[in-house]
CSV table of C-alpha atoms in Angstrom, one decimal:
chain,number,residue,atom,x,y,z
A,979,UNK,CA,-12.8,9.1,16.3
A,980,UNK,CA,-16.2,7.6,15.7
A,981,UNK,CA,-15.9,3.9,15.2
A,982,UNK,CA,-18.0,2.0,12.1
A,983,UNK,CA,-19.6,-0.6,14.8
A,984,UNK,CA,-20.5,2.2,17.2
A,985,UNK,CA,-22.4,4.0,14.7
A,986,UNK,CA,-26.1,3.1,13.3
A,987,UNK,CA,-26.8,3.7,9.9
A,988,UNK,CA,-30.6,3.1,9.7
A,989,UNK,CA,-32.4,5.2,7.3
A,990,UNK,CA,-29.0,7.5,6.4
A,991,UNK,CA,-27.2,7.6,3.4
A,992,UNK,CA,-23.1,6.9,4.1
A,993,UNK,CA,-20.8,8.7,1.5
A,994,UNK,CA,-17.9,6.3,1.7
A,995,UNK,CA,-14.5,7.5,0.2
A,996,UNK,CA,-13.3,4.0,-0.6
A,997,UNK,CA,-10.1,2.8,-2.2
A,998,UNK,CA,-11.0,1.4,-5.9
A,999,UNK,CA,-8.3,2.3,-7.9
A,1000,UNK,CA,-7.7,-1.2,-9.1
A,1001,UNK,CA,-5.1,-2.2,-12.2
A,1002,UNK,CA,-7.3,-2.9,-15.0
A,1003,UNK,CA,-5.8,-4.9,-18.0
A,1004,UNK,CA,-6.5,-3.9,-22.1
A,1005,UNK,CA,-10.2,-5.2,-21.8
A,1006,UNK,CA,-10.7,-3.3,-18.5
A,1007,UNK,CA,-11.1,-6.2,-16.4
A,1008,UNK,CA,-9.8,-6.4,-12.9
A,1009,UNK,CA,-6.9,-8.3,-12.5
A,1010,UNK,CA,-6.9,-7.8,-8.4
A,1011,UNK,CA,-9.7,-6.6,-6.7
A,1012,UNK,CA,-7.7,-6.9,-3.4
A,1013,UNK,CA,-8.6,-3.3,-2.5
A,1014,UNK,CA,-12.4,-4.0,-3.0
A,1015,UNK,CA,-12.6,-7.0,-0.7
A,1016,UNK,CA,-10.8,-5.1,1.7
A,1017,UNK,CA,-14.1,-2.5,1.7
A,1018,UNK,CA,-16.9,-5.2,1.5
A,1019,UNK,CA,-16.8,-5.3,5.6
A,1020,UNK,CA,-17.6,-1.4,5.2
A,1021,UNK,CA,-20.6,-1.3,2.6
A,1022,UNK,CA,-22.1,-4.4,4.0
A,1023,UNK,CA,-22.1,-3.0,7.6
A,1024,UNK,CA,-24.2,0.2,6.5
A,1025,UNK,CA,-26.9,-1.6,4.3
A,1026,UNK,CA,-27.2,-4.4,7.1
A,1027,UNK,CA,-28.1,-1.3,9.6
A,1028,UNK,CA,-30.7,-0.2,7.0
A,1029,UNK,CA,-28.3,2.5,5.1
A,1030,UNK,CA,-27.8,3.1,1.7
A,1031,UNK,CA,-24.1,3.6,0.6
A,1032,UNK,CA,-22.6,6.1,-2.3
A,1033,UNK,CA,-19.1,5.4,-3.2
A,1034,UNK,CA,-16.6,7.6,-4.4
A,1035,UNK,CA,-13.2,6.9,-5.0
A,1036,UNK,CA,-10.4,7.7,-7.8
A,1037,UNK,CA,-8.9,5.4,-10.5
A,1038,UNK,CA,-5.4,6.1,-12.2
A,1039,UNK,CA,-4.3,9.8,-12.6
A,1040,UNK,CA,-6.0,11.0,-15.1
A,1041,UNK,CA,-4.8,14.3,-16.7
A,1042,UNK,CA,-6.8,16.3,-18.7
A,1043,UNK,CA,-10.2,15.5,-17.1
A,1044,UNK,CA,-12.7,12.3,-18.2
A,1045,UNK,CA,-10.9,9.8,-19.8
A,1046,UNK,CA,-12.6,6.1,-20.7
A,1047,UNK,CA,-9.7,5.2,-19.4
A,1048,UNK,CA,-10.0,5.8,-16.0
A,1049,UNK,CA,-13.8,5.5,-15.8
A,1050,UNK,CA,-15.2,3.9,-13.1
A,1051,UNK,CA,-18.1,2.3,-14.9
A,1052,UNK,CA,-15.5,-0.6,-15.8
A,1053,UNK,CA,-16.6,-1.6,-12.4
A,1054,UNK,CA,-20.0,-1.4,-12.3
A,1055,UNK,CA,-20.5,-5.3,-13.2
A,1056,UNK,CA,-17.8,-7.0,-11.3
A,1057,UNK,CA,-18.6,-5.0,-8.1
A,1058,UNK,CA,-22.9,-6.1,-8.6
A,1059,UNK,CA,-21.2,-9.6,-9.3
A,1060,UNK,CA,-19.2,-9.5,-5.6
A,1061,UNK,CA,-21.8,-7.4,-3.8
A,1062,UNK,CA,-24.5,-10.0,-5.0
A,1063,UNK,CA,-26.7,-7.0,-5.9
A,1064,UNK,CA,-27.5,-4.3,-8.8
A,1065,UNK,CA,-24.7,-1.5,-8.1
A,1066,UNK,CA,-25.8,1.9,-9.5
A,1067,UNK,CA,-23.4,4.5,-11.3
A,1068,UNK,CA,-23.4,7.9,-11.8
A,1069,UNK,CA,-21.9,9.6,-15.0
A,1070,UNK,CA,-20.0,12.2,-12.6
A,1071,UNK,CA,-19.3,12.5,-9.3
A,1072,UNK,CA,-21.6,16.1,-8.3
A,1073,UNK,CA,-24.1,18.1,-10.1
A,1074,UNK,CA,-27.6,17.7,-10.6
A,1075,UNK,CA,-27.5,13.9,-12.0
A,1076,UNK,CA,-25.5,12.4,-9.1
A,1077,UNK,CA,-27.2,14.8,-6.8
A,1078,UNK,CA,-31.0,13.1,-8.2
A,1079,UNK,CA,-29.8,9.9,-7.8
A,1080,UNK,CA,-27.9,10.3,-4.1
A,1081,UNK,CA,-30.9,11.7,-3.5
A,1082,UNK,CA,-33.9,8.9,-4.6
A,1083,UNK,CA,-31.2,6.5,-3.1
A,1084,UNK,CA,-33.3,3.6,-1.2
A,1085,UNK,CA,-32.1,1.6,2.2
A,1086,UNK,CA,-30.0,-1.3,0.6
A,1087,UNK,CA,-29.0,0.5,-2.4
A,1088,UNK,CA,-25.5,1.7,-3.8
A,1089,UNK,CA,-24.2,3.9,-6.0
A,1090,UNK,CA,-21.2,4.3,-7.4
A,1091,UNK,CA,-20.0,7.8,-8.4
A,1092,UNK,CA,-17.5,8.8,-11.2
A,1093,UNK,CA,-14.0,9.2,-11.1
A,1094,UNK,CA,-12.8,11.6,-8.5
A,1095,UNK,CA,-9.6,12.9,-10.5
A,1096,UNK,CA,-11.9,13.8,-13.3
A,1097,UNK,CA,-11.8,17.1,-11.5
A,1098,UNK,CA,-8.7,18.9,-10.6
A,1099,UNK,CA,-10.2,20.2,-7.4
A,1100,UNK,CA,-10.0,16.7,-6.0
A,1101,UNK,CA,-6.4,16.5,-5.7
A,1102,UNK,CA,-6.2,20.6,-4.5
A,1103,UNK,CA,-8.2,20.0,-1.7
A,1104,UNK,CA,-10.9,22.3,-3.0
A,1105,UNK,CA,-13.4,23.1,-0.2
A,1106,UNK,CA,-16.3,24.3,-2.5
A,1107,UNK,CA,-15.2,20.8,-4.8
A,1108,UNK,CA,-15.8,19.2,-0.9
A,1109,UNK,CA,-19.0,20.9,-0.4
A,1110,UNK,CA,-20.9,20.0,-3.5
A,1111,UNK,CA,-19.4,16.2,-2.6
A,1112,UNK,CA,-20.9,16.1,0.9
A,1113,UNK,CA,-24.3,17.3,0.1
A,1114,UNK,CA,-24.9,13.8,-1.7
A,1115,UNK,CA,-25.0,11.9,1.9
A,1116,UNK,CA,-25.4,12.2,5.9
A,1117,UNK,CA,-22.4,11.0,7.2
A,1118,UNK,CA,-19.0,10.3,6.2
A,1119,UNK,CA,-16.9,7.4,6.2
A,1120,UNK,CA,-13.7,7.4,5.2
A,1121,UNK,CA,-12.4,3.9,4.5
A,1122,UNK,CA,-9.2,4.8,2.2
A,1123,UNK,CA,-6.2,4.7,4.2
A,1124,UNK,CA,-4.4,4.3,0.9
A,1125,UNK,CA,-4.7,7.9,0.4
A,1126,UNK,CA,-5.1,8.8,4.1
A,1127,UNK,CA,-1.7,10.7,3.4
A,1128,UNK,CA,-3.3,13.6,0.7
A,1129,UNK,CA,-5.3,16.5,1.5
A,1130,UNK,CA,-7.5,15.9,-0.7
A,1131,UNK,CA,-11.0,16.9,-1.2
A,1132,UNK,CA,-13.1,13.8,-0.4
A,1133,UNK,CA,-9.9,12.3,1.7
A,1134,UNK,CA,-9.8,15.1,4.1
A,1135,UNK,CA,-11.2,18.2,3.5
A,1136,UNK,CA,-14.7,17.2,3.7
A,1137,UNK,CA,-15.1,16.5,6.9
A,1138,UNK,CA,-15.6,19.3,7.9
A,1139,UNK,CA,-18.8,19.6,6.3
A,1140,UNK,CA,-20.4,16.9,8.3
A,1141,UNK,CA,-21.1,16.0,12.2
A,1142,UNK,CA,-20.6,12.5,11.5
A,1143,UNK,CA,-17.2,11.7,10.5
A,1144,UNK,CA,-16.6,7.6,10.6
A,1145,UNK,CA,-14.0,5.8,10.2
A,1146,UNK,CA,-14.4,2.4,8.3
A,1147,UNK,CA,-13.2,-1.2,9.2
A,1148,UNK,CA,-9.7,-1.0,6.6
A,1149,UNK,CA,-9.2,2.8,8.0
A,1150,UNK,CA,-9.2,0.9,11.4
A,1151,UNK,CA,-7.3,-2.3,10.9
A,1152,UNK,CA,-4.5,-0.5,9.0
A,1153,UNK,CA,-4.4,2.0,12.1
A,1154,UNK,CA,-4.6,-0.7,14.2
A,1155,UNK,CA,-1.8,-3.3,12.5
A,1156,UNK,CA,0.5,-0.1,12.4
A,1157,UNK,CA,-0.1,0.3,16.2
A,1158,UNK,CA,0.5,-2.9,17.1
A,1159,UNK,CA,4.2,-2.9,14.9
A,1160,UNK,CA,5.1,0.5,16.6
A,1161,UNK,CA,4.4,-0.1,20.3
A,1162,UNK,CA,3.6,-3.7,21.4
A,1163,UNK,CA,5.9,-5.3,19.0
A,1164,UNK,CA,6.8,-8.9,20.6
A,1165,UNK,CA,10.4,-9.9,19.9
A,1166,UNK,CA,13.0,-10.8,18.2
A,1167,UNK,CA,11.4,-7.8,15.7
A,1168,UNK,CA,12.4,-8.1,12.2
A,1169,UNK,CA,12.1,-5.5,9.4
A,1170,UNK,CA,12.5,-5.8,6.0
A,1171,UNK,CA,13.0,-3.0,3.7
A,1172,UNK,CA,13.2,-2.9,0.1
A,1173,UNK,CA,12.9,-1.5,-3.1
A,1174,UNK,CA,14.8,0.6,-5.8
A,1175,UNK,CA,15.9,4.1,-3.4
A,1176,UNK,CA,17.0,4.2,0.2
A,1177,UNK,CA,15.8,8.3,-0.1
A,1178,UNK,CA,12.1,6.5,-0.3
A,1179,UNK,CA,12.6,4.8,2.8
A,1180,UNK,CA,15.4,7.0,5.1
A,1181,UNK,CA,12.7,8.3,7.9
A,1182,UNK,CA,11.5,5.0,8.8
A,1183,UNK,CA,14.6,3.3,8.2
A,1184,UNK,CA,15.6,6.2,11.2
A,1185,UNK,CA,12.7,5.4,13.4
A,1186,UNK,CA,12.5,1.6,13.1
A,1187,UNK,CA,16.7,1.3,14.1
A,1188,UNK,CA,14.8,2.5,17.5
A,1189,UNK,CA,12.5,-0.8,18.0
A,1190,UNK,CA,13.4,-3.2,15.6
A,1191,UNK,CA,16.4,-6.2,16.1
A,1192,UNK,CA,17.1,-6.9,13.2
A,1193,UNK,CA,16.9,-4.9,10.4
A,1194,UNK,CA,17.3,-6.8,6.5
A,1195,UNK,CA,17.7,-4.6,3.6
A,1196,UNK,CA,17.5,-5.8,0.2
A,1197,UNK,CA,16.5,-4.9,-3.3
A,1198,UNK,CA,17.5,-2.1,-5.8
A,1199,UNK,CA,18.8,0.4,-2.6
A,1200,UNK,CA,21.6,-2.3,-1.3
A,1201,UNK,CA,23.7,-1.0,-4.5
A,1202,UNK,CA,24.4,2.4,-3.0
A,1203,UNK,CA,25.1,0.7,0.6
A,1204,UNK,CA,27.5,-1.6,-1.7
A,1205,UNK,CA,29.0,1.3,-3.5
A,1206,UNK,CA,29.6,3.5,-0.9
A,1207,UNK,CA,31.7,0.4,1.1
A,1208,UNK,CA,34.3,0.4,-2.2
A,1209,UNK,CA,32.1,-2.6,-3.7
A,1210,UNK,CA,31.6,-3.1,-7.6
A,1211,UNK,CA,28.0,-2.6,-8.5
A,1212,UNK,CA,28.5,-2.5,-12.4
A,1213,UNK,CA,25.3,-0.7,-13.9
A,1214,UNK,CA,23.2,-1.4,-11.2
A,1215,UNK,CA,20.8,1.3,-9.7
A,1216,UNK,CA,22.8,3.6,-7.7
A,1217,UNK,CA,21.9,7.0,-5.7
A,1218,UNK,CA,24.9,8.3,-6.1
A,1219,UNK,CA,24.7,11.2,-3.7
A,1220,UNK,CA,23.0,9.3,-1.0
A,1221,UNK,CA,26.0,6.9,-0.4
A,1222,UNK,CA,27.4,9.0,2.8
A,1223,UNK,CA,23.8,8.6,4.2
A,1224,UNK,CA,24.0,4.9,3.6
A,1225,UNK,CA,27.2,4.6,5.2
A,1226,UNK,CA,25.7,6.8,8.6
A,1227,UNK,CA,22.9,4.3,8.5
A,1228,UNK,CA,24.7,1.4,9.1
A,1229,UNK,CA,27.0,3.6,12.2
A,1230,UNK,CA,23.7,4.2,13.8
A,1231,UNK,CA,22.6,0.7,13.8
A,1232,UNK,CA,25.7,-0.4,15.2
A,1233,UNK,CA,25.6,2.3,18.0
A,1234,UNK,CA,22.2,1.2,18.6
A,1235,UNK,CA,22.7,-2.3,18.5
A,1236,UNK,CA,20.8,-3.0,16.2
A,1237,UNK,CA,21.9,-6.0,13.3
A,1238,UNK,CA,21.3,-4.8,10.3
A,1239,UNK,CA,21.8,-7.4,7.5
A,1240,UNK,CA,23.0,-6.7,3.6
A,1241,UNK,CA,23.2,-9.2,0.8
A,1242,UNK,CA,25.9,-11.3,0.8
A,1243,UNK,CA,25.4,-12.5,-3.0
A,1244,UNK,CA,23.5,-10.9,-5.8
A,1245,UNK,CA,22.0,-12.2,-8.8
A,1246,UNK,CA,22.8,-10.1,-11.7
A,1247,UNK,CA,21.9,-10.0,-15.3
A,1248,UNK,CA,23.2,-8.7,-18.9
A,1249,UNK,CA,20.3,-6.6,-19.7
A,1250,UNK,CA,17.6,-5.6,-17.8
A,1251,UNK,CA,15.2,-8.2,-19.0
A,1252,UNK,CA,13.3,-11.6,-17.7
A,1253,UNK,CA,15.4,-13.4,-20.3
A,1254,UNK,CA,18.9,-11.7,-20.3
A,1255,UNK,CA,22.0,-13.9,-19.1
A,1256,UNK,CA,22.5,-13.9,-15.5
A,1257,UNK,CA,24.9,-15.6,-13.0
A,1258,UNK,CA,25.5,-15.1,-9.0
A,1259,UNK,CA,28.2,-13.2,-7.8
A,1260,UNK,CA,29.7,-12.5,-4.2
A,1261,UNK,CA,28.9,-8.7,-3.3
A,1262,UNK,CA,30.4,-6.1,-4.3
A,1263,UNK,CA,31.7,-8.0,-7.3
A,1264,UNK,CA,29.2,-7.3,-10.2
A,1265,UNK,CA,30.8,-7.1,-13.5
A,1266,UNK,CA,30.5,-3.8,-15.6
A,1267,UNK,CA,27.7,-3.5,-17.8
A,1268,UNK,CA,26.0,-6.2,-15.9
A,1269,UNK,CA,23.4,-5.2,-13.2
A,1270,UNK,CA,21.8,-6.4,-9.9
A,1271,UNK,CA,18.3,-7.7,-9.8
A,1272,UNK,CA,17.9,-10.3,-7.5
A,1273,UNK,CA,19.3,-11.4,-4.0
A,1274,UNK,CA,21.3,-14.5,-4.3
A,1275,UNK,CA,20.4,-18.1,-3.1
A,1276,UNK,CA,23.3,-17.4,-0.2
A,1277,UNK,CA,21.3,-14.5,1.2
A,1278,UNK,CA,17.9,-15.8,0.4
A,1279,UNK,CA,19.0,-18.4,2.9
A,1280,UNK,CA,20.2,-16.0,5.6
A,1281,UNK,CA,17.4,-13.2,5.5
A,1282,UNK,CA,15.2,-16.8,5.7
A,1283,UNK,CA,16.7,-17.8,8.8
A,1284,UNK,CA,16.8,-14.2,10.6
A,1285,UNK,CA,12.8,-13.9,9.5
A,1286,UNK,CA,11.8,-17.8,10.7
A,1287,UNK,CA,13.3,-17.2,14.1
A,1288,UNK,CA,11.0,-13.9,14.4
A,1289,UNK,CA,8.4,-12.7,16.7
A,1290,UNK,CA,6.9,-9.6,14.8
A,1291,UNK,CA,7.5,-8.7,10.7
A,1292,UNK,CA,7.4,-5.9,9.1
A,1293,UNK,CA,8.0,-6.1,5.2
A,1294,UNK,CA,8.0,-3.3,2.9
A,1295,UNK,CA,9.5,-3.7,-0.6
A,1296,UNK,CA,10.3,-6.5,-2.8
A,1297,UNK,CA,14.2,-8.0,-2.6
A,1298,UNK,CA,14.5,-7.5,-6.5
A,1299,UNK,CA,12.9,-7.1,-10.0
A,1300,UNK,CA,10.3,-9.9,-9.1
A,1301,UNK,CA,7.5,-8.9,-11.8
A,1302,UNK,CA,10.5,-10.7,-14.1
A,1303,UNK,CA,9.7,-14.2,-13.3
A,1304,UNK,CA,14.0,-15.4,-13.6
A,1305,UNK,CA,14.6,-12.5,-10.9
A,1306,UNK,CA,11.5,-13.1,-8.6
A,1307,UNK,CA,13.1,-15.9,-6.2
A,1308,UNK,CA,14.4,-13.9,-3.3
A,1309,UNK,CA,11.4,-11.9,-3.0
A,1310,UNK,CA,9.6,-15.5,-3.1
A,1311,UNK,CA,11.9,-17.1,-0.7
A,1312,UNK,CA,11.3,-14.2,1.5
A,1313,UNK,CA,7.5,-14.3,1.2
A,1314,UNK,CA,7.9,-17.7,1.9
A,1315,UNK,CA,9.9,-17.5,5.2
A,1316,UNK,CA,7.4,-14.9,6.6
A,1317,UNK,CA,4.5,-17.2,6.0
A,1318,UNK,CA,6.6,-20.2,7.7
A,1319,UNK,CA,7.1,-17.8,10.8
A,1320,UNK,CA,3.4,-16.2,10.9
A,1321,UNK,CA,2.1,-20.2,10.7
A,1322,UNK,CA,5.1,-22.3,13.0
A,1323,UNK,CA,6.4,-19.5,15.1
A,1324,UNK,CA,3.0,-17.7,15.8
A,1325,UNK,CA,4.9,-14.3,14.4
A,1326,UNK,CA,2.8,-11.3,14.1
A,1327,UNK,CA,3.2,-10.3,10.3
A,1328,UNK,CA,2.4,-7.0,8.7
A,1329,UNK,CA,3.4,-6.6,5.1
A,1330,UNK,CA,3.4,-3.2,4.5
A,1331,UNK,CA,1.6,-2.4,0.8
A,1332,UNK,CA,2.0,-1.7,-2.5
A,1333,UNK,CA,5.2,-4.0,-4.2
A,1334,UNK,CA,5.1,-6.1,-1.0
A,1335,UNK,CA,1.4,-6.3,-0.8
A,1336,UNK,CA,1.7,-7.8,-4.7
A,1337,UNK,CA,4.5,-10.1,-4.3
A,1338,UNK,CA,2.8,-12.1,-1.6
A,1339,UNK,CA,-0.5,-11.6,-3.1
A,1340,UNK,CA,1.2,-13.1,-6.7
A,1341,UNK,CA,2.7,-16.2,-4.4
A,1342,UNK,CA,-0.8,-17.2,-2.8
A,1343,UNK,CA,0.3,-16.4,0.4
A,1344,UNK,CA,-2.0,-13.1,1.2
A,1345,UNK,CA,-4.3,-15.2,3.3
A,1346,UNK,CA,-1.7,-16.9,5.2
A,1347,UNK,CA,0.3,-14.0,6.9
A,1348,UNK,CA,-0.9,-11.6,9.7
A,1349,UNK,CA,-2.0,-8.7,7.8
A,1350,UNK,CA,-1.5,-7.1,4.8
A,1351,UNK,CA,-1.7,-3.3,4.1
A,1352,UNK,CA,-3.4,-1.7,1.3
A,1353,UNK,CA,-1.9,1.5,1.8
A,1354,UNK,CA,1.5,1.5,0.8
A,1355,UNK,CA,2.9,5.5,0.9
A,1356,UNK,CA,0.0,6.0,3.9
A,1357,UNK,CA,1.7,3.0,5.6
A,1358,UNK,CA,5.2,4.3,5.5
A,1359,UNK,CA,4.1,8.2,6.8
A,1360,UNK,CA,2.0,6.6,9.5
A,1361,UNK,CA,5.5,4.5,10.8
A,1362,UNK,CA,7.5,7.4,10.1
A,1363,UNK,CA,5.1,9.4,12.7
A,1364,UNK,CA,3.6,11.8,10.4
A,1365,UNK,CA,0.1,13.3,10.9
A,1366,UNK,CA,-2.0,11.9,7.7
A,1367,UNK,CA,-4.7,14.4,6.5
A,1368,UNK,CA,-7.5,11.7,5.9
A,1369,UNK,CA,-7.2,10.2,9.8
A,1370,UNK,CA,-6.4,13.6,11.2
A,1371,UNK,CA,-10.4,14.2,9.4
A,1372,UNK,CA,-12.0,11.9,11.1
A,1373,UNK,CA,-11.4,13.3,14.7
């Protein structure tokens, strides 16, 4: 795999699959451009060389074709405003316009083409989609890990239409950070999982009860682990037919020695709402009609302790519903802990993307803990050991 700093882009124009798809609010401004920083290192290595750089990237999921929407020209001005220089746009991503101006494309130049997605071939992995795509630039770079894990078109399928395949500075750090987790791990090794379905998260649950020491689970897929021990869960979120596989989960963490921690309290609310009535109850002991959405202050302090006293962290998924403000305090308290250990402890801390990568980023604390992934599904099929198309392309 060809590395970015081994490669010298003087006088050749780098068709960079970046990640740009950004959440835009009503007046289609970005409200974090987390992904685009992340990329800066890229495009600023190839026009310091003497290269000129053509983005591509997707936005959303568009459906039936162009869609304002989901144009990329939304960020045309903030991307000339953090790049410090004129950033050019194409009104589609191949044909003869984007292929004229990829073509009269100067050293020091970009340009950004259109939405990916606005053609359906992108997401097929069309070859002949691929084609047209690399005959705008000389080499490749791919610097989205974030969608390292789709065959797509400009993701994976065309490399093979160029000699040089490179892989950019996120592509590497992400491989890298993931590396580091999965073999040289220092410990006590902590791992945090999260979010609403244990189904999302079974194979690297399976793989990390192999290297971790502790293993935390919280958020929306403790209810079926709660459920299936004879615990009341009221109308909390519940796989129902997944609560045998809960049940094995926690037998193979106690055959392999691994502690594996549940909540001990949960808040829980009337309604699922920032402002519906709440109160704290033991486990297992949610009232019907009422429904989990937060970690309690009891276990907010325990998973704390466990993640303070750690050597190496690995957090992926919030602990509850913490886009509601009122239900946001364990994932805080969490966030906070890992911060505390990354700083004091000297912990290596890898928080692992999407709803993880937002909850830390919404607390201030993005800059403060080892690394933070921008590839959230990529991340998890990388730990699980799965071969991802888009890395697999670069070889």
């Amino acid at each position: 795999m060809k590395t970015i700093d081994s490669y010298n882009f003087s006088g050749k124009r780098a068709l960079i699959r970046v990640d740009f798809n950004v959440p835009l609010n009503e007046r289609f401004e970005i409200t974090d451009d987390t992904r685009i920083q992340a990329t800066l290192p890229t495009i600023r290595k190839v026009l310091a060389d003497g290269g000129a750089c053509i983005l591509m990237s997707h936005l959303g999921r568009p459906k039936e074709g162009p869609t304002n929407k989901y144009s990329l020209k939304h960020l045309v001005n903030p991307l000339s405003v953090i790049l410090g220089i004129p950033v050019k746009f194409a009104d589609d991503c191949i044909g003869a316009s984007a292929a004229e101006q990829a073509a009269s494309l100067q050293a020091g130049e970009i340009l950004l083409l259109e939405n990916l997605r606005f053609y359906k071939e992108e997401e097929k992995g069309d070859a002949a989609f691929a084609e047209k795509l690399a005959q705008l630039g000389d080499v490749w770079v791919n610097d989205a890990f974030g969608t390292a894990h789709r065959a797509h078109a400009s993701t994976a399928v065309m490399g093979q239409f160029f000699a040089d395949r490179v892989c950019g500075y996120v592509m590497q750090a992400e491989i890298d950070n993931a590396q580091r987790i999965l073999e040289h791990a220092e410990r006590p090794f902590t791992a945090i999982m999260g979010g609403a379905k244990i189904s999302d998260k079974i194979l690297i649950i399976e793989r990390l009860l192999d290297k971790v020491d502790n293993l935390i689970i919280g958020g929306g897929m403790t209810y079926t682990f709660t459920k299936a021990q004879g615990g009341a869960i009221g109308k909390s979120l519940l796989e129902a037919d997944k609560q045998e596989l809960a049940l094995e989960i926690l037998e193979k963490a106690k055959a392999k020695g691994v502690n594996i921690v549940m909540p001990v309290d949960n808040v829980c609310a009337d309604a699922f709402s920032n402002d519906a009535n709440r109160q704290v109850v033991a486990k297992g002991q949610i009232p019907d009609e009422w429904e989990g959405l937060d970690i309690g202050p009891e276990t907010a302090k325990l998973f704390a302790d466990i993640v303070r006293n750690s050597k190496t962290i690995l957090w992926n998924g919030p602990m509850g519903v913490f886009e509601f403000p009122n239900f946001a305090t364990g994932t805080n308290a969490i966030a906070e802990a890992v911060v505390e250990a990354t700083e004091k402890n000297g912990a290596f801390s890898l928080i692992g993307g999407g709803d993880s990568a937002s909850a830390i980023n919404n607390a201030g604390y993005g800059d403060r803990v080892s690394y933070v992934s921008t590839g959230g599904g990529a991340l998890l099929e990388y730990m699980e050991g799965k071969t991802l198309p888009g890395v697999a392309a670069l070889a």
